[in-house]
Amino acid sequence: MPNPVSSLAANQAELSLAERFAHTRALMESLVEPLSDADATVQSMEDASPAKWHLAHTTWFWETFLLREYGREYAGGAGGYRLYNEEWPFLFNSYYEAEGARISRFSRGMLSRPTLGEVLEWRAHVTRAMEALLDNRALSDLIALGIAHEQQHIELLLTDIKHALFQNPLGPAMWDADLAPASAPQTGEAGWHEHPGGIALIGDDENGFAFDNEGPRHRVLLEPFALADRLVTVGEWQEFIADGGYGTASLWLSDGLAWVRENAISAPLYWREDEHFTHTGWQTRDPNAPVTHISYFEADAFAAWAGARLPTEFEWEAIARGQDGEGLPQAHNAEAGNQLGKASPPLPSGGSHLFGDCWQFTRSAYLPYPGFRPAKGAVGEYNGKFMSGQCVLKGASCATVRGHSRASYRNFFYPHQRWQFTGLRLAKDL
Ligand code: AVJ
Ligand code: FE
């Protein structure tokens, strides 16, 4: 097996399941290298989790759904795999009712024990134990799910630690600014991808791993539309602010206006004067970079101000279909800058790619597709039970693991949430 850290930038499609497992485990661990135990333990809000909790929860996932169920072949323990610590599932089960009781979500930051070092030892133990199962073909779908799960938590770890460090008036940097990837911003007017409309095939093409919420594949009728060939920029957002966008009631959804007023929102999250907070501390904003850390409410109001609208998830996917090969660049993602053999600070930098930089809000509600059935067993709770009141986001962000996303991928968040790298791409009717 190649050294997982030196192959961090490798094309996921060329790797075996065992290599992707090792790579993903190592990538998450490399992200906490710059953190102290205290950094990794704090929880800044209910939506965000401590870095240490992400390290542990993804390990709990392998123990619970793979090793506990199928670890009979585990070489290290006669009579099967034994839980590393029987009390820890109560701490690190996220939301699986079928797996029993757990601590409340906003108590995750109270876990000063186990220590970061103990969690890393548990990770090493579970990574080693999993080696006995990685070649088992009957388990490959579940292992692929575990890898995709850990990749989702790599992104959440990055966005959650950013939010935690932001709370500190010292504005601590997690990485040096010179580790950030070079930017290739798109300047000038946006162009448009035009689509004549018609019947589009939407959803999982069953050509590799997909989450259950991406299927089944089905037909959707599209009217003629156009999708912008680049993301909305920081400079354009500054014009929206200068034009009084946050105070112009006619631009806002009613729920959005109430949210703006109650929370005194006047700019994207992480903005102050001409700076924004990043994993490299406070930095001057680049007006040509894509705007990020906005809510659905803000994205919708901006689109109204710009005389456009948000795309539906189906329109976005119809344009993206065929452009999502794993070999295509998913720009500036969590691994883009690690020629140094290290994870690098995620920073959106712009360009004409559909994937990468930021997740893009669609105007589609996160609902089951016709014929949707959640996966069987406890992992059936993974996606389906969250199909209420959330928005679908498409693409991938600068914090998404390379190769993790695809045209049919459906990310989802509530309309007020904006601590992920969220942005927008305009659409219009033709
Ligand atoms: C798809 C990012 C909304 O954050 O709950 C992690 C990802 N699912 N563990 C979430 C997820 C199970 C999910 N999001
Ligand atoms: Fe999870």
Short mmCIF file of C-alpha atoms and ligand atoms in Angstrom, two decimals:
data_model
loop_
_atom_site.label_atom_id
_atom_site.label_comp_id
_atom_site.label_asym_id
_atom_site.label_seq_id
_atom_site.Cartn_x
_atom_site.Cartn_y
_atom_site.Cartn_z
CA MET A 1 0.00 0.00 0.00
CA PRO A 2 1.45 3.42 -0.92
CA ASN A 3 2.11 5.94 1.81
CA PRO A 4 -1.36 7.47 2.24
CA VAL A 5 -0.09 10.95 2.98
CA SER A 6 2.15 11.19 -0.08
CA SER A 7 -0.76 10.02 -2.23
CA LEU A 8 -3.17 12.59 -0.83
CA ALA A 9 -3.61 14.33 -4.16
CA ALA A 10 -4.13 11.06 -6.04
CA ASN A 11 -7.14 10.53 -8.24
CA GLN A 12 -9.67 8.66 -6.12
CA ALA A 13 -10.90 6.61 -9.07
CA GLU A 14 -7.49 5.02 -9.53
CA LEU A 15 -7.29 3.83 -5.94
CA SER A 16 -8.55 0.56 -4.50
CA LEU A 17 -11.08 0.59 -1.69
CA ALA A 18 -8.32 -0.26 0.79
CA GLU A 19 -6.18 2.63 -0.48
CA ARG A 20 -9.09 5.06 -0.31
CA PHE A 21 -9.81 3.91 3.23
CA ALA A 22 -6.20 4.49 4.32
CA HIS A 23 -6.02 7.80 2.48
CA THR A 24 -9.22 9.11 4.03
CA ARG A 25 -8.26 8.07 7.58
CA ALA A 26 -4.83 9.72 7.18
CA LEU A 27 -6.26 12.88 5.64
CA MET A 28 -8.57 13.49 8.60
CA GLU A 29 -5.70 12.95 11.02
CA SER A 30 -3.46 15.36 9.09
CA LEU A 31 -6.07 18.09 9.58
CA VAL A 32 -5.71 18.08 13.36
CA GLU A 33 -1.91 18.24 13.37
CA PRO A 34 -1.95 22.03 13.80
CA LEU A 35 -4.47 21.80 16.68
CA SER A 36 -4.00 21.52 20.44
CA ASP A 37 -6.27 19.25 22.48
CA ALA A 38 -8.12 22.41 23.60
CA ASP A 39 -8.61 23.60 19.99
CA ALA A 40 -9.93 20.14 19.11
CA THR A 41 -12.31 19.97 22.09
CA VAL A 42 -14.31 23.23 21.99
CA GLN A 43 -17.77 23.42 20.41
CA SER A 44 -18.76 26.87 19.16
CA MET A 45 -22.45 26.22 18.45
CA GLU A 46 -24.95 23.38 18.32
CA ASP A 47 -24.58 22.92 14.54
CA ALA A 48 -20.80 22.50 14.75
CA SER A 49 -18.87 19.69 16.43
CA PRO A 50 -15.42 19.60 17.99
CA ALA A 51 -12.60 18.33 15.76
CA LYS A 52 -11.96 15.58 18.33
CA TRP A 53 -15.60 14.51 18.11
CA HIS A 54 -15.32 14.18 14.28
CA LEU A 55 -12.22 12.00 14.69
CA ALA A 56 -14.09 9.84 17.18
CA HIS A 57 -17.53 9.71 15.52
CA THR A 58 -16.09 8.48 12.20
CA THR A 59 -14.23 5.80 14.17
CA TRP A 60 -17.44 4.87 15.98
CA PHE A 61 -19.05 4.45 12.52
CA TRP A 62 -16.49 1.77 11.50
CA GLU A 63 -16.78 0.02 14.87
CA THR A 64 -20.57 0.03 14.89
CA PHE A 65 -21.50 -0.75 11.30
CA LEU A 66 -18.51 -2.86 10.19
CA LEU A 67 -16.36 -4.28 12.99
CA ARG A 68 -19.10 -5.06 15.51
CA GLU A 69 -21.29 -6.65 12.83
CA TYR A 70 -18.71 -8.36 10.63
CA GLY A 71 -15.51 -8.42 12.68
CA ARG A 72 -15.62 -12.13 13.42
CA GLU A 73 -12.63 -12.58 11.19
CA TYR A 74 -10.72 -9.97 13.15
CA ALA A 75 -7.36 -11.59 13.77
CA GLY A 76 -6.62 -9.76 17.01
CA GLY A 77 -9.55 -11.04 19.05
CA ALA A 78 -10.61 -14.65 19.41
CA GLY A 79 -14.41 -14.66 19.36
CA GLY A 80 -14.65 -11.53 17.28
CA TYR A 81 -13.99 -7.83 17.50
CA ARG A 82 -14.48 -6.26 20.91
CA LEU A 83 -15.47 -2.62 21.27
CA TYR A 84 -12.41 -0.57 22.22
CA ASN A 85 -14.40 1.09 25.00
CA GLU A 86 -18.00 0.13 25.71
CA GLU A 87 -18.87 3.58 27.09
CA TRP A 88 -17.80 5.52 24.03
CA PRO A 89 -20.72 4.75 21.66
CA PHE A 90 -22.87 6.90 24.00
CA LEU A 91 -20.51 9.82 23.31
CA PHE A 92 -19.99 9.40 19.58
CA ASN A 93 -23.29 8.14 18.14
CA SER A 94 -24.52 11.20 16.23
CA TYR A 95 -28.21 10.63 15.55
CA TYR A 96 -28.90 6.91 15.00
CA GLU A 97 -32.01 6.06 17.02
CA ALA A 98 -31.47 2.38 16.18
CA GLU A 99 -28.10 2.58 17.99
CA GLY A 100 -29.67 3.84 21.20
CA ALA A 101 -29.18 6.77 23.55
CA ARG A 102 -26.44 9.37 23.16
CA ILE A 103 -25.32 12.68 24.60
CA SER A 104 -27.15 15.76 23.37
CA ARG A 105 -25.68 17.46 20.35
CA PHE A 106 -24.71 20.62 22.20
CA SER A 107 -22.80 18.59 24.84
CA ARG A 108 -20.14 17.44 22.41
CA GLY A 109 -17.85 20.27 23.53
CA MET A 110 -17.97 19.06 27.14
CA LEU A 111 -15.91 15.95 26.40
CA SER A 112 -12.52 16.85 27.84
CA ARG A 113 -12.07 13.04 28.07
CA PRO A 114 -11.17 10.96 26.19
CA THR A 115 -8.21 13.16 25.29
CA LEU A 116 -7.16 13.92 21.74
CA GLY A 117 -4.28 11.48 22.15
CA GLU A 118 -6.63 8.72 23.33
CA VAL A 119 -8.97 9.31 20.39
CA LEU A 120 -6.02 9.12 17.98
CA GLU A 121 -4.96 5.80 19.58
CA TRP A 122 -8.50 4.49 19.13
CA ARG A 123 -8.39 5.57 15.50
CA ALA A 124 -5.14 3.67 14.92
CA HIS A 125 -6.63 0.57 16.58
CA VAL A 126 -9.78 0.67 14.42
CA THR A 127 -7.86 1.45 11.22
CA ARG A 128 -5.71 -1.63 11.87
CA ALA A 129 -8.71 -3.83 12.74
CA MET A 130 -10.47 -2.78 9.54
CA GLU A 131 -7.63 -4.23 7.45
CA ALA A 132 -9.15 -7.69 7.95
CA LEU A 133 -12.40 -6.55 6.31
CA LEU A 134 -11.24 -4.32 3.47
CA ASP A 135 -10.89 -7.13 0.93
CA ASN A 136 -14.29 -8.64 1.74
CA ARG A 137 -16.33 -8.03 -1.41
CA ALA A 138 -19.64 -8.58 0.36
CA LEU A 139 -18.86 -5.51 2.49
CA SER A 140 -17.62 -3.20 -0.25
CA ASP A 141 -20.82 -1.09 -0.42
CA LEU A 142 -20.80 -0.52 3.33
CA ILE A 143 -17.06 0.26 3.28
CA ALA A 144 -17.60 2.76 0.44
CA LEU A 145 -20.32 4.35 2.58
CA GLY A 146 -17.93 4.54 5.53
CA ILE A 147 -15.30 6.24 3.38
CA ALA A 148 -17.81 8.74 1.95
CA HIS A 149 -19.03 9.34 5.52
CA GLU A 150 -15.52 10.08 6.75
CA GLN A 151 -14.99 12.42 3.79
CA GLN A 152 -18.15 14.34 4.74
CA HIS A 153 -16.79 14.68 8.26
CA ILE A 154 -13.42 15.91 6.92
CA GLU A 155 -15.33 18.81 5.40
CA LEU A 156 -17.38 19.34 8.57
CA LEU A 157 -14.21 19.26 10.67
CA LEU A 158 -12.76 22.03 8.51
CA THR A 159 -15.85 24.23 8.63
CA ASP A 160 -16.45 23.59 12.34
CA ILE A 161 -12.88 24.40 13.43
CA LYS A 162 -13.04 27.60 11.37
CA HIS A 163 -16.15 28.60 13.31
CA ALA A 164 -14.50 27.67 16.62
CA LEU A 165 -11.29 29.64 15.97
CA PHE A 166 -13.39 32.61 14.79
CA GLN A 167 -14.88 32.89 18.31
CA ASN A 168 -11.44 33.75 19.69
CA PRO A 169 -10.74 37.52 19.62
CA LEU A 170 -7.09 36.67 18.89
CA GLY A 171 -8.19 35.38 15.46
CA PRO A 172 -5.91 32.33 15.61
CA ALA A 173 -4.58 30.90 12.34
CA MET A 174 -4.54 27.14 11.91
CA TRP A 175 -2.17 27.25 8.94
CA ASP A 176 0.29 29.78 7.52
CA ALA A 177 -1.16 31.94 4.77
CA ASP A 178 1.62 30.88 2.39
CA LEU A 179 0.20 27.33 2.40
CA ALA A 180 -3.00 28.57 0.72
CA PRO A 181 -3.53 27.53 -2.90
CA ALA A 182 -2.94 30.17 -5.58
CA SER A 183 -6.14 31.80 -6.77
CA ALA A 184 -7.33 31.95 -10.37
CA PRO A 185 -10.23 34.36 -10.07
CA GLN A 186 -12.68 34.91 -12.88
CA THR A 187 -13.14 38.58 -13.74
CA GLY A 188 -15.66 40.26 -16.02
CA GLU A 189 -19.29 39.50 -16.70
CA ALA A 190 -20.59 35.97 -16.21
CA GLY A 191 -21.41 33.97 -19.33
CA TRP A 192 -24.26 31.48 -19.50
CA HIS A 193 -24.64 27.75 -20.10
CA GLU A 194 -27.88 27.63 -22.11
CA HIS A 195 -30.18 24.60 -22.03
CA PRO A 196 -33.10 24.12 -24.44
CA GLY A 197 -35.24 22.31 -21.87
CA GLY A 198 -36.85 18.91 -22.32
CA ILE A 199 -36.84 15.68 -20.36
CA ALA A 200 -33.71 15.25 -18.23
CA LEU A 201 -32.58 12.07 -16.50
CA ILE A 202 -31.85 13.00 -12.90
CA GLY A 203 -30.13 11.05 -10.13
CA ASP A 204 -27.66 8.26 -9.50
CA ASP A 205 -26.43 6.69 -12.75
CA GLU A 206 -25.24 3.63 -10.76
CA ASN A 207 -21.74 4.15 -12.09
CA GLY A 208 -19.93 3.95 -8.76
CA PHE A 209 -20.77 4.95 -5.20
CA ALA A 210 -23.73 7.22 -4.50
CA PHE A 211 -25.72 7.98 -1.35
CA ASP A 212 -29.27 6.57 -1.21
CA ASN A 213 -30.74 10.09 -1.47
CA GLU A 214 -29.35 10.43 -5.04
CA GLY A 215 -31.72 7.83 -6.44
CA PRO A 216 -33.66 6.41 -8.01
CA ARG A 217 -32.87 7.88 -11.38
CA HIS A 218 -35.98 9.47 -12.85
CA ARG A 219 -37.22 11.88 -15.50
CA VAL A 220 -37.78 15.59 -14.88
CA LEU A 221 -39.22 18.10 -17.33
CA LEU A 222 -37.10 21.24 -17.73
CA GLU A 223 -38.18 24.50 -19.36
CA PRO A 224 -35.49 26.40 -21.32
CA PHE A 225 -33.05 28.04 -18.90
CA ALA A 226 -29.51 29.30 -18.51
CA LEU A 227 -27.00 28.73 -15.69
CA ALA A 228 -24.16 31.19 -15.04
CA ASP A 229 -20.71 29.90 -15.97
CA ARG A 230 -19.18 31.26 -12.78
CA LEU A 231 -20.03 31.87 -9.15
CA VAL A 232 -21.17 35.20 -7.70
CA THR A 233 -18.12 37.06 -6.40
CA VAL A 234 -17.18 38.98 -3.27
CA GLY A 235 -17.07 42.18 -5.35
CA GLU A 236 -20.62 41.64 -6.59
CA TRP A 237 -21.76 40.95 -3.02
CA GLN A 238 -20.15 44.22 -1.90
CA GLU A 239 -22.22 46.02 -4.58
CA PHE A 240 -25.35 44.35 -3.23
CA ILE A 241 -24.49 45.65 0.25
CA ALA A 242 -23.61 49.13 -1.04
CA ASP A 243 -26.96 49.22 -2.82
CA GLY A 244 -28.74 48.58 0.47
CA GLY A 245 -29.59 44.97 -0.37
CA TYR A 246 -29.88 43.82 3.25
CA GLY A 247 -32.33 46.62 3.99
CA THR A 248 -34.54 46.33 0.89
CA ALA A 249 -37.54 44.33 2.09
CA SER A 250 -38.88 43.70 -1.43
CA LEU A 251 -35.86 41.51 -2.27
CA TRP A 252 -36.37 39.09 0.62
CA LEU A 253 -38.45 36.05 1.35
CA SER A 254 -40.59 36.70 4.42
CA ASP A 255 -38.70 34.13 6.52
CA GLY A 256 -35.45 35.60 5.22
CA LEU A 257 -36.36 39.15 6.23
CA ALA A 258 -37.35 37.97 9.70
CA TRP A 259 -33.98 36.14 9.99
CA VAL A 260 -32.04 39.24 8.82
CA ARG A 261 -33.83 41.46 11.33
CA GLU A 262 -33.71 39.10 14.31
CA ASN A 263 -30.01 38.41 13.85
CA ALA A 264 -29.01 41.90 12.62
CA ILE A 265 -27.40 40.35 9.52
CA SER A 266 -25.62 42.85 7.26
CA ALA A 267 -22.89 40.80 5.52
CA PRO A 268 -21.80 37.19 4.97
CA LEU A 269 -20.52 35.27 7.99
CA TYR A 270 -16.82 35.95 8.78
CA TRP A 271 -16.73 39.47 7.27
CA ARG A 272 -15.41 42.56 9.09
CA GLU A 273 -14.57 45.76 7.20
CA ASP A 274 -12.48 44.69 4.20
CA GLU A 275 -11.34 41.41 5.80
CA HIS A 276 -12.71 37.92 6.26
CA PHE A 277 -11.76 35.18 8.72
CA THR A 278 -10.04 32.13 7.23
CA HIS A 279 -8.09 29.09 8.39
CA THR A 280 -5.06 31.36 8.04
CA GLY A 281 -6.57 34.02 10.33
CA TRP A 282 -7.96 37.41 9.26
CA GLN A 283 -7.14 38.22 5.62
CA THR A 284 -8.04 40.97 3.16
CA ARG A 285 -10.93 39.89 0.94
CA ASP A 286 -10.32 39.28 -2.75
CA PRO A 287 -13.20 40.93 -4.67
CA ASN A 288 -12.78 38.46 -7.54
CA ALA A 289 -13.03 35.35 -5.36
CA PRO A 290 -16.42 33.63 -5.05
CA VAL A 291 -18.57 34.82 -2.15
CA THR A 292 -19.05 32.15 0.52
CA HIS A 293 -20.69 31.73 3.93
CA ILE A 294 -24.10 33.00 2.92
CA SER A 295 -27.49 31.53 3.81
CA TYR A 296 -30.19 30.42 1.39
CA PHE A 297 -32.12 33.55 2.38
CA GLU A 298 -29.20 35.77 1.34
CA ALA A 299 -28.59 33.83 -1.88
CA ASP A 300 -32.25 34.18 -2.84
CA ALA A 301 -32.29 37.93 -2.08
CA PHE A 302 -29.09 38.49 -4.06
CA ALA A 303 -30.54 36.65 -7.06
CA ALA A 304 -33.65 38.86 -6.91
CA TRP A 305 -31.45 41.97 -6.73
CA ALA A 306 -29.45 40.74 -9.75
CA GLY A 307 -32.64 40.21 -11.79
CA ALA A 308 -32.06 36.46 -11.85
CA ARG A 309 -33.03 33.46 -9.72
CA LEU A 310 -31.45 30.40 -8.14
CA PRO A 311 -31.34 27.24 -10.28
CA THR A 312 -33.33 24.16 -9.39
CA GLU A 313 -31.26 21.12 -8.42
CA PHE A 314 -32.41 19.51 -11.69
CA GLU A 315 -31.19 22.40 -13.86
CA TRP A 316 -27.81 22.36 -12.13
CA GLU A 317 -27.48 18.60 -12.58
CA ALA A 318 -28.53 18.72 -16.26
CA ILE A 319 -25.68 21.17 -16.97
CA ALA A 320 -23.21 19.25 -14.81
CA ARG A 321 -23.99 15.82 -16.23
CA GLY A 322 -20.95 14.57 -18.09
CA GLN A 323 -18.72 17.17 -16.47
CA ASP A 324 -18.22 15.34 -13.21
CA GLY A 325 -15.63 12.70 -14.10
CA GLU A 326 -13.35 12.18 -11.15
CA GLY A 327 -10.43 13.16 -13.34
CA LEU A 328 -11.83 16.65 -13.81
CA PRO A 329 -10.52 19.28 -11.47
CA GLN A 330 -12.66 19.95 -8.44
CA ALA A 331 -10.84 23.11 -7.82
CA HIS A 332 -9.14 24.10 -4.62
CA ASN A 333 -10.48 21.38 -2.42
CA ALA A 334 -9.28 20.11 0.92
CA GLU A 335 -6.29 18.41 -0.65
CA ALA A 336 -5.39 20.75 -3.47
CA GLY A 337 -2.39 22.31 -1.85
CA ASN A 338 -0.76 19.32 -0.26
CA GLN A 339 2.24 18.98 -2.50
CA LEU A 340 3.96 19.61 0.80
CA GLY A 341 2.55 16.33 2.07
CA LYS A 342 0.21 18.29 4.31
CA ALA A 343 -3.41 19.31 4.23
CA SER A 344 -3.77 22.93 3.16
CA PRO A 345 -6.11 25.75 4.11
CA PRO A 346 -9.36 25.60 2.15
CA LEU A 347 -9.95 28.88 0.35
CA PRO A 348 -12.33 29.51 -2.54
CA SER A 349 -10.48 31.17 -5.38
CA GLY A 350 -12.66 31.20 -8.48
CA GLY A 351 -12.71 29.88 -12.00
CA SER A 352 -15.22 28.45 -14.43
CA HIS A 353 -15.51 24.94 -12.92
CA LEU A 354 -18.90 23.75 -11.64
CA PHE A 355 -17.40 21.71 -8.78
CA GLY A 356 -15.21 23.15 -6.07
CA ASP A 357 -14.87 26.49 -4.27
CA CYS A 358 -18.34 26.46 -2.70
CA TRP A 359 -21.57 24.54 -2.44
CA GLN A 360 -24.22 26.26 -4.49
CA PHE A 361 -27.73 26.82 -3.22
CA THR A 362 -30.56 25.61 -5.39
CA ARG A 363 -34.21 26.59 -4.96
CA SER A 364 -35.12 22.90 -4.63
CA ALA A 365 -36.40 21.51 -1.36
CA TYR A 366 -34.53 18.43 -0.14
CA LEU A 367 -37.22 15.82 -0.78
CA PRO A 368 -37.22 12.14 -1.71
CA TYR A 369 -37.13 11.32 -5.40
CA PRO A 370 -40.04 9.25 -6.76
CA GLY A 371 -39.56 5.66 -5.58
CA PHE A 372 -36.96 6.56 -2.92
CA ARG A 373 -36.39 3.91 -0.26
CA PRO A 374 -33.87 4.47 2.52
CA ALA A 375 -31.11 1.86 2.76
CA LYS A 376 -31.94 -1.14 4.99
CA GLY A 377 -30.78 -1.30 8.60
CA ALA A 378 -29.50 1.43 10.89
CA VAL A 379 -27.69 3.17 8.00
CA GLY A 380 -31.20 3.82 6.61
CA GLU A 381 -31.19 6.77 9.03
CA TYR A 382 -28.25 8.30 7.15
CA ASN A 383 -30.12 10.67 4.79
CA GLY A 384 -33.83 9.97 4.44
CA LYS A 385 -34.98 11.15 7.85
CA PHE A 386 -33.65 14.66 7.19
CA MET A 387 -35.95 15.31 4.24
CA SER A 388 -37.90 18.14 5.84
CA GLY A 389 -37.32 21.88 5.58
CA GLN A 390 -33.84 21.78 4.04
CA CYS A 391 -32.39 23.10 0.75
CA VAL A 392 -30.41 21.09 -1.79
CA LEU A 393 -26.91 22.37 -2.56
CA LYS A 394 -24.92 21.19 -5.57
CA GLY A 395 -21.25 21.13 -6.53
CA ALA A 396 -18.49 20.81 -3.97
CA SER A 397 -16.48 23.26 -1.91
CA CYS A 398 -12.86 24.08 -1.27
CA ALA A 399 -13.20 21.88 1.83
CA THR A 400 -14.63 18.85 0.00
CA VAL A 401 -12.32 15.89 -0.47
CA ARG A 402 -11.25 15.52 -4.10
CA GLY A 403 -13.46 13.02 -5.95
CA HIS A 404 -16.15 13.05 -3.24
CA SER A 405 -18.85 14.87 -5.22
CA ARG A 406 -20.58 14.22 -8.55
CA ALA A 407 -23.45 15.60 -10.67
CA SER A 408 -26.10 13.68 -8.73
CA TYR A 409 -24.71 14.60 -5.27
CA ARG A 410 -27.25 16.28 -2.99
CA ASN A 411 -25.89 18.21 -0.07
CA PHE A 412 -28.47 19.72 2.26
CA PHE A 413 -28.71 22.42 4.89
CA TYR A 414 -31.40 24.55 6.52
CA PRO A 415 -32.06 27.91 4.87
CA HIS A 416 -30.47 29.99 7.66
CA GLN A 417 -27.23 27.96 7.94
CA ARG A 418 -24.08 29.53 6.51
CA TRP A 419 -21.02 28.16 8.30
CA GLN A 420 -20.33 25.78 5.41
CA PHE A 421 -18.57 27.14 2.31
CA THR A 422 -21.90 28.09 0.69
CA GLY A 423 -22.31 30.42 -2.28
CA LEU A 424 -24.36 30.81 -5.41
CA ARG A 425 -24.48 30.58 -9.16
CA LEU A 426 -27.31 32.49 -10.86
CA ALA A 427 -29.88 31.07 -13.26
CA LYS A 428 -32.53 32.59 -15.49
CA ASP A 429 -35.45 31.55 -17.68
CA LEU A 430 -34.95 31.63 -21.44
C1 AVJ B 1 -24.94 15.98 4.20
C2 AVJ B 1 -23.43 17.41 5.38
C3 AVJ B 1 -25.79 17.54 5.80
O1 AVJ B 1 -23.79 17.07 8.25
O2 AVJ B 1 -25.30 15.66 8.84
C4 AVJ B 1 -22.43 13.22 8.30
C5 AVJ B 1 -23.37 14.66 6.41
N1 AVJ B 1 -24.27 12.52 7.44
N2 AVJ B 1 -22.77 12.09 8.93
C6 AVJ B 1 -24.56 16.13 8.00
C7 AVJ B 1 -23.36 13.50 7.37
C8 AVJ B 1 -23.88 11.66 8.40
C9 AVJ B 1 -24.59 15.55 6.58
N3 AVJ B 1 -24.68 16.61 5.51
FE FE B 2 -21.76 11.27 10.65
#
